[in-house]
PDB file of C-alpha atoms in Angstrom:
ATOM      1  CA  MET A   1      12.482  41.414  23.729  1.00  0.00           C
ATOM      2  CA  ALA A   2      12.568  39.098  26.716  1.00  0.00           C
ATOM      3  CA  LYS A   3      10.381  36.017  26.510  1.00  0.00           C
ATOM      4  CA  ARG A   4       7.386  36.277  28.779  1.00  0.00           C
ATOM      5  CA  ASN A   5       6.308  33.621  31.246  1.00  0.00           C
ATOM      6  CA  VAL A   6       4.036  31.052  29.550  1.00  0.00           C
ATOM      7  CA  ASN A   7       1.421  31.550  32.295  1.00  0.00           C
ATOM      8  CA  GLU A   8       1.258  35.254  31.466  1.00  0.00           C
ATOM      9  CA  MET A   9       0.741  34.725  27.758  1.00  0.00           C
ATOM     10  CA  SER A  10      -2.751  35.044  26.235  1.00  0.00           C
ATOM     11  CA  PHE A  11      -4.185  32.797  23.522  1.00  0.00           C
ATOM     12  CA  LEU A  12      -3.176  35.321  20.865  1.00  0.00           C
ATOM     13  CA  ASP A  13       0.343  35.454  22.341  1.00  0.00           C
ATOM     14  CA  HIS A  14       0.590  31.689  21.965  1.00  0.00           C
ATOM     15  CA  LEU A  15      -0.598  31.928  18.346  1.00  0.00           C
ATOM     16  CA  GLU A  16       2.011  34.633  17.682  1.00  0.00           C
ATOM     17  CA  ASP A  17       4.702  32.427  19.266  1.00  0.00           C
ATOM     18  CA  LEU A  18       3.586  29.452  17.176  1.00  0.00           C
ATOM     19  CA  ARG A  19       3.610  31.582  14.018  1.00  0.00           C
ATOM     20  CA  TRP A  20       7.276  32.487  14.509  1.00  0.00           C
ATOM     21  CA  HIS A  21       8.209  28.853  15.141  1.00  0.00           C
ATOM     22  CA  LEU A  22       6.438  27.875  11.920  1.00  0.00           C
ATOM     23  CA  ILE A  23       8.198  30.678  10.045  1.00  0.00           C
ATOM     24  CA  ARG A  24      11.608  29.421  11.265  1.00  0.00           C
ATOM     25  CA  CYS A  25      10.713  25.862  10.189  1.00  0.00           C
ATOM     26  CA  THR A  26       9.610  27.119   6.739  1.00  0.00           C
ATOM     27  CA  VAL A  27      12.851  29.081   6.287  1.00  0.00           C
ATOM     28  CA  ALA A  28      14.917  26.031   7.255  1.00  0.00           C
ATOM     29  CA  VAL A  29      13.034  23.831   4.740  1.00  0.00           C
ATOM     30  CA  LEU A  30      13.488  26.456   1.999  1.00  0.00           C
ATOM     31  CA  ILE A  31      17.211  26.816   2.699  1.00  0.00           C
ATOM     32  CA  PHE A  32      17.862  23.089   2.519  1.00  0.00           C
ATOM     33  CA  GLY A  33      15.480  22.822  -0.388  1.00  0.00           C
ATOM     34  CA  ILE A  34      17.449  25.427  -2.324  1.00  0.00           C
ATOM     35  CA  VAL A  35      20.661  23.484  -1.605  1.00  0.00           C
ATOM     36  CA  ALA A  36      19.004  20.290  -2.906  1.00  0.00           C
ATOM     37  CA  PHE A  37      17.690  22.181  -5.948  1.00  0.00           C
ATOM     38  CA  CYS A  38      21.250  23.196  -6.869  1.00  0.00           C
ATOM     39  CA  PHE A  39      22.428  19.598  -7.096  1.00  0.00           C
ATOM     40  CA  PRO A  40      19.958  17.805  -9.434  1.00  0.00           C
ATOM     41  CA  TYR A  41      22.384  15.024 -10.363  1.00  0.00           C
ATOM     42  CA  VAL A  42      22.840  13.987  -6.704  1.00  0.00           C
ATOM     43  CA  LEU A  43      19.155  14.419  -5.902  1.00  0.00           C
ATOM     44  CA  PHE A  44      17.730  12.545  -8.922  1.00  0.00           C
ATOM     45  CA  ASP A  45      20.323  10.351 -10.559  1.00  0.00           C
ATOM     46  CA  LEU A  46      22.065   9.166  -7.399  1.00  0.00           C
ATOM     47  CA  ILE A  47      19.077   9.114  -4.992  1.00  0.00           C
ATOM     48  CA  ILE A  48      15.600   9.294  -6.502  1.00  0.00           C
ATOM     49  CA  PHE A  49      16.173   7.120  -9.573  1.00  0.00           C
ATOM     50  CA  ALA A  50      18.616   4.695  -7.893  1.00  0.00           C
ATOM     51  CA  PRO A  51      15.834   2.171  -7.025  1.00  0.00           C
ATOM     52  CA  THR A  52      14.967   1.919 -10.716  1.00  0.00           C
ATOM     53  CA  GLU A  53      18.314   0.293 -11.481  1.00  0.00           C
ATOM     54  CA  MET A  54      19.008  -3.395 -10.849  1.00  0.00           C
ATOM     55  CA  ASN A  55      22.388  -2.626  -9.278  1.00  0.00           C
ATOM     56  CA  PHE A  56      20.518  -1.013  -6.339  1.00  0.00           C
ATOM     57  CA  GLN A  57      21.709  -2.549  -3.049  1.00  0.00           C
ATOM     58  CA  THR A  58      18.264  -3.920  -2.111  1.00  0.00           C
ATOM     59  CA  TYR A  59      17.873  -5.831  -5.416  1.00  0.00           C
ATOM     60  CA  GLU A  60      21.364  -7.308  -5.124  1.00  0.00           C
ATOM     61  CA  TRP A  61      20.679  -8.442  -1.577  1.00  0.00           C
ATOM     62  CA  LEU A  62      17.258  -9.942  -2.460  1.00  0.00           C
ATOM     63  CA  CYS A  63      18.743 -11.651  -5.507  1.00  0.00           C
ATOM     64  CA  TYR A  64      21.445 -13.190  -3.331  1.00  0.00           C
ATOM     65  CA  MET A  65      18.853 -14.334  -0.775  1.00  0.00           C
ATOM     66  CA  SER A  66      16.632 -15.799  -3.473  1.00  0.00           C
ATOM     67  CA  GLN A  67      19.504 -17.771  -5.033  1.00  0.00           C
ATOM     68  CA  SER A  68      20.586 -18.964  -1.607  1.00  0.00           C
ATOM     69  CA  LEU A  69      17.069 -20.400  -1.189  1.00  0.00           C
ATOM     70  CA  GLY A  70      17.242 -22.054  -4.598  1.00  0.00           C
ATOM     71  CA  ILE A  71      14.884 -19.563  -6.261  1.00  0.00           C
ATOM     72  CA  ASN A  72      16.489 -18.629  -9.575  1.00  0.00           C
ATOM     73  CA  ASP A  73      13.399 -17.397 -11.417  1.00  0.00           C
ATOM     74  CA  THR A  74      13.007 -14.057  -9.643  1.00  0.00           C
ATOM     75  CA  THR A  75      12.624 -10.468 -10.832  1.00  0.00           C
ATOM     76  CA  PHE A  76      15.263  -9.350  -8.344  1.00  0.00           C
ATOM     77  CA  CYS A  77      17.972 -10.936 -10.527  1.00  0.00           C
ATOM     78  CA  ALA A  78      16.937  -9.423 -13.860  1.00  0.00           C
ATOM     79  CA  ASP A  79      19.258  -7.290 -15.955  1.00  0.00           C
ATOM     80  CA  ARG A  80      16.916  -4.310 -15.891  1.00  0.00           C
ATOM     81  CA  LEU A  81      13.452  -3.327 -14.799  1.00  0.00           C
ATOM     82  CA  PRO A  82      11.011  -3.564 -17.719  1.00  0.00           C
ATOM     83  CA  PHE A  83      10.038   0.060 -18.073  1.00  0.00           C
ATOM     84  CA  ASP A  84      11.258   3.382 -19.372  1.00  0.00           C
ATOM     85  CA  MET A  85      10.449   6.869 -18.130  1.00  0.00           C
ATOM     86  CA  GLN A  86       9.272   9.875 -20.079  1.00  0.00           C
ATOM     87  CA  SER A  87       8.034  13.445 -19.491  1.00  0.00           C
ATOM     88  CA  ARG A  88       4.692  14.261 -21.069  1.00  0.00           C
ATOM     89  CA  GLN A  89       4.256  17.918 -20.019  1.00  0.00           C
ATOM     90  CA  VAL A  90       6.352  20.968 -20.810  1.00  0.00           C
ATOM     91  CA  GLY A  91       6.961  22.087 -17.200  1.00  0.00           C
ATOM     92  CA  SER A  92       6.792  18.722 -15.468  1.00  0.00           C
ATOM     93  CA  GLN A  93      10.560  18.324 -14.986  1.00  0.00           C
ATOM     94  CA  PHE A  94      10.945  21.783 -13.497  1.00  0.00           C
ATOM     95  CA  SER A  95       7.903  21.252 -11.257  1.00  0.00           C
ATOM     96  CA  ALA A  96       9.207  17.863 -10.092  1.00  0.00           C
ATOM     97  CA  ARG A  97      12.614  19.445  -9.341  1.00  0.00           C
ATOM     98  CA  ILE A  98      11.020  22.093  -7.157  1.00  0.00           C
ATOM     99  CA  TRP A  99       8.717  19.780  -5.197  1.00  0.00           C
ATOM    100  CA  THR A 100      11.351  17.087  -4.755  1.00  0.00           C
ATOM    101  CA  SER A 101      13.733  19.726  -3.441  1.00  0.00           C
ATOM    102  CA  ILE A 102      11.121  20.847  -0.924  1.00  0.00           C
ATOM    103  CA  TYR A 103      10.652  17.216   0.203  1.00  0.00           C
ATOM    104  CA  ALA A 104      14.389  16.872   0.534  1.00  0.00           C
ATOM    105  CA  GLY A 105      14.550  20.138   2.465  1.00  0.00           C
ATOM    106  CA  PHE A 106      11.909  18.927   4.888  1.00  0.00           C
ATOM    107  CA  ILE A 107      13.748  15.636   5.508  1.00  0.00           C
ATOM    108  CA  ILE A 108      17.081  17.297   6.045  1.00  0.00           C
ATOM    109  CA  ALA A 109      15.580  20.020   8.247  1.00  0.00           C
ATOM    110  CA  PHE A 110      13.517  17.592  10.336  1.00  0.00           C
ATOM    111  CA  PRO A 111      15.756  17.797  13.460  1.00  0.00           C
ATOM    112  CA  TYR A 112      15.451  21.575  13.396  1.00  0.00           C
ATOM    113  CA  ILE A 113      11.680  21.331  12.919  1.00  0.00           C
ATOM    114  CA  ILE A 114      11.453  19.018  15.927  1.00  0.00           C
ATOM    115  CA  TYR A 115      13.620  21.457  17.840  1.00  0.00           C
ATOM    116  CA  GLN A 116      11.256  24.312  17.075  1.00  0.00           C
ATOM    117  CA  LEU A 117       8.303  22.138  18.134  1.00  0.00           C
ATOM    118  CA  TRP A 118      10.096  21.415  21.346  1.00  0.00           C
ATOM    119  CA  LYS A 119      10.807  25.117  21.927  1.00  0.00           C
ATOM    120  CA  PHE A 120       7.076  25.782  21.578  1.00  0.00           C
ATOM    121  CA  ILE A 121       5.798  23.101  23.963  1.00  0.00           C
ATOM    122  CA  SER A 122       8.647  22.957  26.516  1.00  0.00           C
ATOM    123  CA  PRO A 123       7.654  26.185  28.385  1.00  0.00           C
ATOM    124  CA  GLY A 124       4.410  24.501  29.340  1.00  0.00           C
ATOM    125  CA  LEU A 125       6.196  21.531  30.927  1.00  0.00           C
ATOM    126  CA  LYS A 126       7.417  21.224  34.474  1.00  0.00           C
ATOM    127  CA  PRO A 127      11.167  21.378  35.126  1.00  0.00           C
ATOM    128  CA  ASN A 128      11.391  17.662  35.861  1.00  0.00           C
ATOM    129  CA  GLU A 129       9.386  16.871  32.703  1.00  0.00           C
ATOM    130  CA  ARG A 130      11.797  18.953  30.648  1.00  0.00           C
ATOM    131  CA  LYS A 131      14.698  17.123  32.270  1.00  0.00           C
ATOM    132  CA  TYR A 132      13.416  13.700  31.396  1.00  0.00           C
ATOM    133  CA  SER A 133      12.561  14.765  27.838  1.00  0.00           C
ATOM    134  CA  ARG A 134      15.904  16.256  26.852  1.00  0.00           C
ATOM    135  CA  GLY A 135      16.564  13.383  24.447  1.00  0.00           C
ATOM    136  CA  PHE A 136      13.302  13.996  22.619  1.00  0.00           C
ATOM    137  CA  ILE A 137      14.946  15.787  19.643  1.00  0.00           C
ATOM    138  CA  ILE A 138      17.656  13.144  19.228  1.00  0.00           C
ATOM    139  CA  VAL A 139      15.356  10.142  19.570  1.00  0.00           C
ATOM    140  CA  SER A 140      12.683  11.624  17.292  1.00  0.00           C
ATOM    141  CA  SER A 141      15.215  12.573  14.629  1.00  0.00           C
ATOM    142  CA  LEU A 142      16.877   9.185  14.809  1.00  0.00           C
ATOM    143  CA  LEU A 143      13.574   7.357  14.430  1.00  0.00           C
ATOM    144  CA  PHE A 144      12.626   9.619  11.524  1.00  0.00           C
ATOM    145  CA  PHE A 145      15.821   8.987   9.586  1.00  0.00           C
ATOM    146  CA  ILE A 146      15.632   5.262  10.260  1.00  0.00           C
ATOM    147  CA  GLY A 147      12.115   5.308   8.928  1.00  0.00           C
ATOM    148  CA  VAL A 148      13.130   7.271   5.821  1.00  0.00           C
ATOM    149  CA  LEU A 149      15.940   4.769   5.136  1.00  0.00           C
ATOM    150  CA  PHE A 150      13.533   1.869   5.657  1.00  0.00           C
ATOM    151  CA  GLY A 151      11.077   3.369   3.192  1.00  0.00           C
ATOM    152  CA  TYR A 152      13.807   4.124   0.670  1.00  0.00           C
ATOM    153  CA  TYR A 153      15.694   0.822   0.850  1.00  0.00           C
ATOM    154  CA  VAL A 154      12.786  -1.550   1.531  1.00  0.00           C
ATOM    155  CA  ILE A 155       9.317  -0.249   0.627  1.00  0.00           C
ATOM    156  CA  THR A 156      10.355   1.738  -2.472  1.00  0.00           C
ATOM    157  CA  PRO A 157      12.321  -0.965  -4.329  1.00  0.00           C
ATOM    158  CA  LEU A 158       9.748  -3.658  -3.489  1.00  0.00           C
ATOM    159  CA  THR A 159       6.963  -1.436  -4.802  1.00  0.00           C
ATOM    160  CA  ILE A 160       8.773  -0.356  -7.961  1.00  0.00           C
ATOM    161  CA  ASN A 161       9.927  -3.893  -8.768  1.00  0.00           C
ATOM    162  CA  PHE A 162       6.445  -5.322  -8.354  1.00  0.00           C
ATOM    163  CA  LEU A 163       4.641  -2.606 -10.311  1.00  0.00           C
ATOM    164  CA  ALA A 164       7.231  -2.646 -13.096  1.00  0.00           C
ATOM    165  CA  ASN A 165       6.883  -6.396 -13.599  1.00  0.00           C
ATOM    166  CA  GLU A 166       3.092  -6.439 -13.310  1.00  0.00           C
ATOM    167  CA  SER A 167       1.599  -7.132 -16.739  1.00  0.00           C
ATOM    168  CA  ILE A 168      -1.934  -7.886 -17.918  1.00  0.00           C
ATOM    169  CA  SER A 169      -0.867  -8.441 -21.542  1.00  0.00           C
ATOM    170  CA  ASP A 170       2.313  -8.861 -23.575  1.00  0.00           C
ATOM    171  CA  ARG A 171       1.000  -6.204 -25.920  1.00  0.00           C
ATOM    172  CA  ILE A 172       1.513  -3.521 -23.255  1.00  0.00           C
ATOM    173  CA  PHE A 173       4.928  -2.019 -22.521  1.00  0.00           C
ATOM    174  CA  ASN A 174       5.482   0.018 -19.367  1.00  0.00           C
ATOM    175  CA  ASP A 175       6.381   3.558 -20.248  1.00  0.00           C
ATOM    176  CA  PHE A 176       5.911   5.381 -16.968  1.00  0.00           C
ATOM    177  CA  ASP A 177       5.672   9.083 -16.457  1.00  0.00           C
ATOM    178  CA  PHE A 178       8.775   9.962 -14.457  1.00  0.00           C
ATOM    179  CA  GLY A 179       6.650  11.917 -12.012  1.00  0.00           C
ATOM    180  CA  SER A 180       4.865   8.781 -10.841  1.00  0.00           C
ATOM    181  CA  VAL A 181       8.206   7.129 -10.109  1.00  0.00           C
ATOM    182  CA  ILE A 182       9.387  10.148  -8.158  1.00  0.00           C
ATOM    183  CA  SER A 183       6.085  10.135  -6.241  1.00  0.00           C
ATOM    184  CA  VAL A 184       6.587   6.522  -5.184  1.00  0.00           C
ATOM    185  CA  VAL A 185      10.067   7.287  -3.832  1.00  0.00           C
ATOM    186  CA  ARG A 186       9.022  10.480  -2.071  1.00  0.00           C
ATOM    187  CA  SER A 187       5.828   9.196  -0.523  1.00  0.00           C
ATOM    188  CA  SER A 188       7.284   5.851   0.598  1.00  0.00           C
ATOM    189  CA  SER A 189      10.313   7.434   2.263  1.00  0.00           C
ATOM    190  CA  LEU A 190       8.498  10.315   3.928  1.00  0.00           C
ATOM    191  CA  ALA A 191       5.500   8.279   5.031  1.00  0.00           C
ATOM    192  CA  SER A 192       7.771   5.633   6.517  1.00  0.00           C
ATOM    193  CA  GLY A 193       9.775   8.291   8.364  1.00  0.00           C
ATOM    194  CA  LEU A 194       6.611   9.743   9.875  1.00  0.00           C
ATOM    195  CA  MET A 195       5.312   6.243  10.692  1.00  0.00           C
ATOM    196  CA  PHE A 196       8.440   5.612  12.787  1.00  0.00           C
ATOM    197  CA  GLN A 197       7.376   8.513  15.009  1.00  0.00           C
ATOM    198  CA  LEU A 198       4.766   6.200  16.603  1.00  0.00           C
ATOM    199  CA  PRO A 199       6.696   5.722  19.889  1.00  0.00           C
ATOM    200  CA  ILE A 200       7.086   9.494  20.264  1.00  0.00           C
ATOM    201  CA  VAL A 201       3.341  10.036  19.602  1.00  0.00           C
ATOM    202  CA  ILE A 202       2.429   7.343  22.094  1.00  0.00           C
ATOM    203  CA  TYR A 203       4.719   8.895  24.672  1.00  0.00           C
ATOM    204  CA  PHE A 204       2.953  12.237  24.563  1.00  0.00           C
ATOM    205  CA  LEU A 205      -0.516  10.686  24.307  1.00  0.00           C
ATOM    206  CA  THR A 206       0.278   8.696  27.484  1.00  0.00           C
ATOM    207  CA  LYS A 207       1.588  11.807  29.240  1.00  0.00           C
ATOM    208  CA  VAL A 208      -1.741  13.609  28.661  1.00  0.00           C
ATOM    209  CA  GLY A 209      -3.750  10.518  29.615  1.00  0.00           C
ATOM    210  CA  LEU A 210      -5.315   9.705  26.257  1.00  0.00           C
ATOM    211  CA  VAL A 211      -3.527   6.378  25.924  1.00  0.00           C
ATOM    212  CA  THR A 212      -2.578   3.691  28.481  1.00  0.00           C
ATOM    213  CA  PRO A 213      -0.658   0.364  28.180  1.00  0.00           C
ATOM    214  CA  LYS A 214      -3.944  -1.489  28.788  1.00  0.00           C
ATOM    215  CA  ILE A 215      -5.571   0.234  25.827  1.00  0.00           C
ATOM    216  CA  LEU A 216      -2.625  -0.521  23.566  1.00  0.00           C
ATOM    217  CA  LYS A 217      -2.613  -4.195  24.656  1.00  0.00           C
ATOM    218  CA  LYS A 218      -6.370  -4.472  24.267  1.00  0.00           C
ATOM    219  CA  TYR A 219      -6.266  -3.262  20.649  1.00  0.00           C
ATOM    220  CA  ARG A 220      -3.017  -5.046  19.745  1.00  0.00           C
ATOM    221  CA  LYS A 221      -4.919  -7.654  17.702  1.00  0.00           C
ATOM    222  CA  PHE A 222      -6.660  -4.947  15.729  1.00  0.00           C
ATOM    223  CA  ALA A 223      -3.330  -3.177  15.261  1.00  0.00           C
ATOM    224  CA  LEU A 224      -1.864  -6.428  13.910  1.00  0.00           C
ATOM    225  CA  VAL A 225      -4.634  -6.750  11.332  1.00  0.00           C
ATOM    226  CA  ILE A 226      -4.227  -3.096  10.281  1.00  0.00           C
ATOM    227  CA  VAL A 227      -0.482  -3.520   9.916  1.00  0.00           C
ATOM    228  CA  LEU A 228      -0.921  -6.643   7.769  1.00  0.00           C
ATOM    229  CA  ILE A 229      -3.438  -4.795   5.599  1.00  0.00           C
ATOM    230  CA  ILE A 230      -1.073  -1.828   5.164  1.00  0.00           C
ATOM    231  CA  SER A 231       1.777  -4.216   4.365  1.00  0.00           C
ATOM    232  CA  ALA A 232      -0.353  -5.985   1.784  1.00  0.00           C
ATOM    233  CA  VAL A 233      -1.254  -2.673   0.137  1.00  0.00           C
ATOM    234  CA  ILE A 234       2.182  -1.073  -0.066  1.00  0.00           C
ATOM    235  CA  THR A 235       4.182  -4.210  -0.933  1.00  0.00           C
ATOM    236  CA  PRO A 236       4.013  -6.976  -3.587  1.00  0.00           C
ATOM    237  CA  PRO A 237       1.492  -9.768  -2.806  1.00  0.00           C
ATOM    238  CA  ASP A 238       4.057 -12.240  -1.551  1.00  0.00           C
ATOM    239  CA  LEU A 239       4.549 -13.304   2.061  1.00  0.00           C
ATOM    240  CA  THR A 240       8.234 -12.417   2.274  1.00  0.00           C
ATOM    241  CA  SER A 241       7.786  -8.772   1.286  1.00  0.00           C
ATOM    242  CA  GLN A 242       4.838  -8.340   3.586  1.00  0.00           C
ATOM    243  CA  VAL A 243       6.765  -9.769   6.546  1.00  0.00           C
ATOM    244  CA  ILE A 244       9.754  -7.503   5.796  1.00  0.00           C
ATOM    245  CA  VAL A 245       7.487  -4.457   6.064  1.00  0.00           C
ATOM    246  CA  ALA A 246       5.200  -5.686   8.852  1.00  0.00           C
ATOM    247  CA  VAL A 247       7.826  -6.818  11.340  1.00  0.00           C
ATOM    248  CA  PRO A 248       9.398  -3.330  11.960  1.00  0.00           C
ATOM    249  CA  ILE A 249       5.955  -1.789  12.378  1.00  0.00           C
ATOM    250  CA  LEU A 250       4.928  -4.419  14.908  1.00  0.00           C
ATOM    251  CA  ILE A 251       8.210  -3.896  16.796  1.00  0.00           C
ATOM    252  CA  LEU A 252       7.477  -0.169  16.916  1.00  0.00           C
ATOM    253  CA  TYR A 253       4.000  -0.898  18.300  1.00  0.00           C
ATOM    254  CA  GLN A 254       5.489  -3.130  20.958  1.00  0.00           C
ATOM    255  CA  VAL A 255       8.107  -0.530  21.837  1.00  0.00           C
ATOM    256  CA  SER A 256       5.270   2.015  22.136  1.00  0.00           C
ATOM    257  CA  ILE A 257       3.552  -0.224  24.679  1.00  0.00           C
ATOM    258  CA  PHE A 258       6.788  -0.458  26.639  1.00  0.00           C
ATOM    259  CA  ILE A 259       7.224   3.332  26.564  1.00  0.00           C
ATOM    260  CA  SER A 260       3.625   3.885  27.641  1.00  0.00           C
ATOM    261  CA  ARG A 261       4.129   1.468  30.565  1.00  0.00           C
ATOM    262  CA  ILE A 262       7.214   3.399  31.708  1.00  0.00           C
ATOM    263  CA  VAL A 263       5.396   6.746  31.515  1.00  0.00           C
ATOM    264  CA  VAL A 264       2.454   5.404  33.566  1.00  0.00           C
ATOM    265  CA  ARG A 265       4.803   3.840  36.085  1.00  0.00           C
ATOM    266  CA  ASN A 266       6.655   7.126  36.607  1.00  0.00           C
ATOM    267  CA  GLN A 267       3.407   9.006  36.945  1.00  0.00           C
ATOM    268  CA  ASN A 268       2.176   6.553  39.605  1.00  0.00           C
ATOM    269  CA  LYS A 269       5.429   6.951  41.536  1.00  0.00           C
ATOM    270  CA  LYS A 270       5.051  10.749  41.558  1.00  0.00           C
ATOM    271  CA  GLU A 271       1.450  10.462  42.763  1.00  0.00           C
ATOM    272  CA  ARG A 272       2.477   8.125  45.606  1.00  0.00           C
ATOM    273  CA  LYS A 273       5.303  10.477  46.652  1.00  0.00           C
ATOM    274  CA  ALA A 274       2.915  13.442  46.570  1.00  0.00           C
ATOM    275  CA  LYS A 275       0.449  11.623  48.852  1.00  0.00           C
ATOM    276  CA  ALA A 276       3.183  10.494  51.258  1.00  0.00           C
TER     277      ALA A 276
END
């Protein structure tokens, strides 16, 4: 059936269109999730549990940096992280395998999900707006994967290393439930990937007039405080780790201001041409 003009579609037609886009996204996530489910060794041993080993690239780099600065007494140079993992419930491993596969499916299918989102909103845009937004899928996907890698290689190992070495008494040995370790890896990577979508979100908020460069500049100090608080919460309580996490977020915020400025400038040019 031919696709109807967006102006001729009713509210229920839009809902029906959205439903099919969501169904396609769900199918894509399930397909990639099933693929991930079929390769548990790659998914868990090589990816999920890699940050729990001291030969992980981030620990080796941080150990090298610490020794270069003359800091030899650091947890980044230890032989192993001081904890073991165990499963306390009968079905916990199977459940973790399913949910982790779904997370992996969502991450892998993200470009297609963005594509479906674009297919839903693009009919409502003007031809010139669609022209200037052709790179939306590529840029959004690139930012997402950069964010996922940042969460996986930076936030995750810093968090695991700190929590594993945190001790209130020598009488207590860390024997973590494996599900909590998986949760740290999944949430850190996915949350970071979504956080890196900030420039894209600011772009569309500026397009609809909800955000301006002046507003972003006005609340930049508050954003700085919020970023530092977030960095302090999700990283160990040392200045180096907090800076490593905070700097990329602040850069993203500054890039968002730049993008917002460009959008407003282009809109002003169009308004002046329309009046001329």
